[in-house]
């Protein structure tokens, strides 16, 4: 296993992202939708650094159907947030933007529920892997096409608890 992003690099970047988001939403209400499971570690760090924002949070989960590990292109929302989305400013928080299929489907779902605005914040972005055009509003690190684990991200449900991001070798 090779460490790609250290705990210190993560801490600095997450603080910086939180400052940017706090400036944008200062004194406003913000509904943060955390994409399970992978985003839970990043979201916990990010949310605790938001300053002067009236935050609510909820969870959403999407899965691509089909048997392959590669996204099949068919995405289903399988955990629906319980908080009202209509009329809210929503920030979707996810671990990694890969093909873009999941997050574009989640964003479409949020918009269909009548959100007033919807932005997307991802910890990692693998732009080379995109299958549908998608740009996140806030990106921690752009990385090359490696399969990474740690800081919430898994391989077969393992490695999520590492405080750093690593490439499996
Ligand atoms: P996509 O953008 O629809 O392909 O799906 C992105 C989701 O796939 C992420 O939220 C992760 O759960 C998972 N994923 C993509 N790349 C990786 C990786 O390198 N490590 C761990 N999970 C990944
Ligand atoms: Mg995920």
Tab-separated table of C-alpha atoms and ligand atoms in Angstrom:
chain	number	residue	atom	x	y	z
A	1	UNK	CA	0.000	0.000	0.000
A	2	UNK	CA	1.350	3.405	-0.960
A	3	UNK	CA	0.184	6.614	0.698
A	4	UNK	CA	-1.021	9.097	-1.908
A	5	UNK	CA	-2.397	11.854	0.340
A	6	UNK	CA	-1.234	12.225	3.938
A	7	UNK	CA	-3.279	13.098	6.990
A	8	UNK	CA	-1.631	16.542	7.125
A	9	UNK	CA	-2.405	17.263	3.464
A	10	UNK	CA	-6.011	16.212	4.052
A	11	UNK	CA	-6.363	18.431	7.117
A	12	UNK	CA	-5.064	21.507	5.278
A	13	UNK	CA	-7.222	20.903	2.220
A	14	UNK	CA	-10.428	20.210	4.153
A	15	UNK	CA	-9.944	23.411	6.175
A	16	UNK	CA	-9.496	25.371	2.975
A	17	UNK	CA	-12.620	23.860	1.399
A	18	UNK	CA	-14.616	24.591	4.554
A	19	UNK	CA	-13.505	28.246	4.442
A	20	UNK	CA	-14.629	28.584	0.814
A	21	UNK	CA	-18.002	26.967	1.532
A	22	UNK	CA	-18.496	29.025	4.710
A	23	UNK	CA	-17.897	32.233	2.765
A	24	UNK	CA	-20.433	31.252	0.139
A	25	UNK	CA	-23.183	30.233	2.593
A	26	UNK	CA	-22.420	32.567	5.540
A	27	UNK	CA	-25.578	33.312	7.589
A	28	UNK	CA	-27.647	31.114	5.311
A	29	UNK	CA	-29.382	27.813	5.806
A	30	UNK	CA	-27.678	24.895	4.070
A	31	UNK	CA	-28.885	21.328	3.716
A	32	UNK	CA	-25.881	19.029	3.385
A	33	UNK	CA	-26.601	15.672	1.775
A	34	UNK	CA	-23.891	13.146	2.575
A	35	UNK	CA	-23.534	10.329	0.066
A	36	UNK	CA	-23.156	6.997	1.853
A	37	UNK	CA	-21.107	5.186	2.564
A	38	UNK	CA	-17.819	6.615	1.363
A	39	UNK	CA	-18.346	10.301	2.189
A	40	UNK	CA	-18.951	9.881	5.919
A	41	UNK	CA	-15.357	10.563	7.038
A	42	UNK	CA	-14.805	13.558	4.741
A	43	UNK	CA	-18.218	15.007	5.638
A	44	UNK	CA	-17.553	14.675	9.382
A	45	UNK	CA	-14.315	16.658	9.045
A	46	UNK	CA	-15.716	19.214	6.607
A	47	UNK	CA	-18.906	19.967	8.532
A	48	UNK	CA	-17.071	20.514	11.797
A	49	UNK	CA	-15.018	23.215	10.095
A	50	UNK	CA	-17.952	25.148	8.628
A	51	UNK	CA	-18.275	28.494	10.318
A	52	UNK	CA	-21.312	30.776	10.468
A	53	UNK	CA	-23.514	28.523	8.323
A	54	UNK	CA	-26.914	27.263	9.507
A	55	UNK	CA	-26.351	23.592	8.658
A	56	UNK	CA	-28.759	20.669	8.550
A	57	UNK	CA	-27.526	17.315	7.346
A	58	UNK	CA	-29.018	14.180	5.968
A	59	UNK	CA	-27.887	11.097	4.081
A	60	UNK	CA	-28.485	9.712	0.630
A	61	UNK	CA	-27.326	6.515	-1.005
A	62	UNK	CA	-27.346	5.497	-4.623
A	63	UNK	CA	-26.328	2.255	-6.187
A	64	UNK	CA	-25.678	1.251	-9.721
A	65	UNK	CA	-27.475	-1.906	-10.644
A	66	UNK	CA	-25.945	-4.724	-12.564
A	67	UNK	CA	-23.364	-7.143	-11.285
A	68	UNK	CA	-20.124	-5.639	-12.494
A	69	UNK	CA	-17.912	-3.478	-10.280
A	70	UNK	CA	-17.741	-0.963	-13.107
A	71	UNK	CA	-20.679	1.421	-12.951
A	72	UNK	CA	-23.335	-0.034	-15.226
A	73	UNK	CA	-24.776	3.351	-16.019
A	74	UNK	CA	-28.079	2.644	-14.280
A	75	UNK	CA	-28.264	4.411	-10.944
A	76	UNK	CA	-31.011	3.994	-8.371
A	77	UNK	CA	-31.505	6.124	-5.238
A	78	UNK	CA	-31.785	3.535	-2.466
A	79	UNK	CA	-31.758	5.684	0.660
A	80	UNK	CA	-33.949	8.766	0.491
A	81	UNK	CA	-33.219	11.697	2.838
A	82	UNK	CA	-35.944	12.308	5.391
A	83	UNK	CA	-35.592	16.120	5.494
A	84	UNK	CA	-37.554	18.286	3.097
A	85	UNK	CA	-35.523	19.280	0.040
A	86	UNK	CA	-37.988	21.575	-1.719
A	87	UNK	CA	-36.915	25.218	-1.523
A	88	UNK	CA	-33.584	24.438	0.178
A	89	UNK	CA	-30.024	25.291	-0.747
A	90	UNK	CA	-28.416	21.863	-0.985
A	91	UNK	CA	-24.770	20.816	-0.897
A	92	UNK	CA	-24.122	17.217	-1.932
A	93	UNK	CA	-20.951	15.833	-0.345
A	94	UNK	CA	-19.291	12.758	-1.829
A	95	UNK	CA	-15.952	11.005	-1.480
A	96	UNK	CA	-14.876	10.687	-5.106
A	97	UNK	CA	-16.080	11.734	-8.513
A	98	UNK	CA	-15.237	8.948	-10.916
A	99	UNK	CA	-17.411	8.217	-13.962
A	100	UNK	CA	-19.814	10.922	-12.776
A	101	UNK	CA	-22.826	8.643	-13.208
A	102	UNK	CA	-23.799	8.453	-9.523
A	103	UNK	CA	-23.411	12.089	-8.645
A	104	UNK	CA	-25.137	13.381	-11.770
A	105	UNK	CA	-28.102	11.121	-10.993
A	106	UNK	CA	-28.192	12.298	-7.359
A	107	UNK	CA	-28.004	15.938	-8.440
A	108	UNK	CA	-30.825	15.401	-10.922
A	109	UNK	CA	-32.919	13.769	-8.166
A	110	UNK	CA	-32.296	16.703	-5.793
A	111	UNK	CA	-33.252	19.198	-8.488
A	112	UNK	CA	-36.429	17.265	-9.266
A	113	UNK	CA	-37.372	17.513	-5.574
A	114	UNK	CA	-37.411	21.284	-6.023
A	115	UNK	CA	-34.196	22.365	-4.303
A	116	UNK	CA	-33.620	26.108	-4.598
A	117	UNK	CA	-29.976	25.482	-5.482
A	118	UNK	CA	-27.711	22.455	-5.591
A	119	UNK	CA	-23.923	22.379	-5.435
A	120	UNK	CA	-21.577	19.404	-5.289
A	121	UNK	CA	-18.494	18.998	-3.119
A	122	UNK	CA	-16.153	16.039	-3.590
A	123	UNK	CA	-12.971	15.151	-1.774
A	124	UNK	CA	-11.343	13.521	-4.822
A	125	UNK	CA	-11.819	13.804	-8.567
A	126	UNK	CA	-10.573	11.393	-11.229
A	127	UNK	CA	-11.317	13.475	-14.360
A	128	UNK	CA	-9.860	10.870	-16.749
A	129	UNK	CA	-12.569	8.382	-15.826
A	130	UNK	CA	-15.610	10.476	-16.667
A	131	UNK	CA	-18.383	8.811	-18.702
A	132	UNK	CA	-20.774	11.730	-18.454
A	133	UNK	CA	-19.642	15.354	-18.387
A	134	UNK	CA	-19.719	16.562	-14.790
A	135	UNK	CA	-17.855	19.237	-12.835
A	136	UNK	CA	-18.082	19.504	-9.052
A	137	UNK	CA	-18.303	22.967	-7.510
A	138	UNK	CA	-15.712	22.156	-4.831
A	139	UNK	CA	-12.910	19.611	-5.336
A	140	UNK	CA	-10.273	18.624	-2.790
A	141	UNK	CA	-7.679	16.859	-4.926
A	142	UNK	CA	-7.629	15.840	-8.585
A	143	UNK	CA	-5.906	12.468	-8.860
A	144	UNK	CA	-4.844	10.243	-11.747
A	145	UNK	CA	-6.688	7.051	-12.553
A	146	UNK	CA	-5.746	4.961	-9.491
A	147	UNK	CA	-8.059	2.930	-7.306
A	148	UNK	CA	-7.728	4.515	-3.873
A	149	UNK	CA	-8.794	3.539	-0.366
A	150	UNK	CA	-8.922	5.149	3.057
A	151	UNK	CA	-10.527	8.316	4.424
A	152	UNK	CA	-13.926	6.655	3.951
A	153	UNK	CA	-13.189	4.890	0.677
A	154	UNK	CA	-13.186	1.125	0.497
A	155	UNK	CA	-12.224	-1.891	-1.481
A	156	UNK	CA	-14.691	-4.675	-0.690
A	157	UNK	CA	-15.748	-2.746	2.455
A	158	UNK	CA	-12.187	-2.747	3.818
A	159	UNK	CA	-9.758	0.148	4.500
A	160	UNK	CA	-12.375	2.888	5.067
A	161	UNK	CA	-10.963	3.771	8.491
A	162	UNK	CA	-7.494	4.916	7.412
A	163	UNK	CA	-6.799	8.596	8.154
A	164	UNK	CA	-4.933	8.922	4.809
A	165	UNK	CA	-5.603	8.037	1.169
A	166	UNK	CA	-3.650	5.110	-0.233
A	167	UNK	CA	-3.254	3.238	-3.494
A	168	UNK	CA	-3.459	-0.531	-3.187
A	169	UNK	CA	-0.509	-2.283	-4.809
B	1	LIG	P1	-19.219	7.139	-10.214
B	1	LIG	O1	-18.690	8.550	-10.286
B	1	LIG	O2	-20.665	6.996	-10.482
B	1	LIG	O3	-18.389	6.205	-11.049
B	1	LIG	O4	-19.087	6.571	-8.751
B	1	LIG	C1	-18.336	7.149	-7.792
B	1	LIG	C2	-18.362	6.217	-6.606
B	1	LIG	O5	-17.598	5.028	-6.894
B	1	LIG	C3	-17.668	6.879	-5.446
B	1	LIG	O6	-18.577	7.600	-4.643
B	1	LIG	C4	-17.051	5.711	-4.729
B	1	LIG	O7	-17.981	5.146	-3.829
B	1	LIG	C5	-16.761	4.709	-5.823
B	1	LIG	N1	-15.352	4.844	-6.266
B	1	LIG	C6	-14.899	5.346	-7.426
B	1	LIG	N2	-13.568	5.308	-7.501
B	1	LIG	C7	-13.152	4.779	-6.325
B	1	LIG	C8	-11.857	4.496	-5.785
B	1	LIG	O8	-10.783	4.739	-6.368
B	1	LIG	N3	-11.842	3.938	-4.547
B	1	LIG	C9	-12.968	3.673	-3.836
B	1	LIG	N4	-14.192	3.925	-4.308
B	1	LIG	C10	-14.289	4.475	-5.542
B	2	LIG	MG1	-19.484	6.647	-2.884
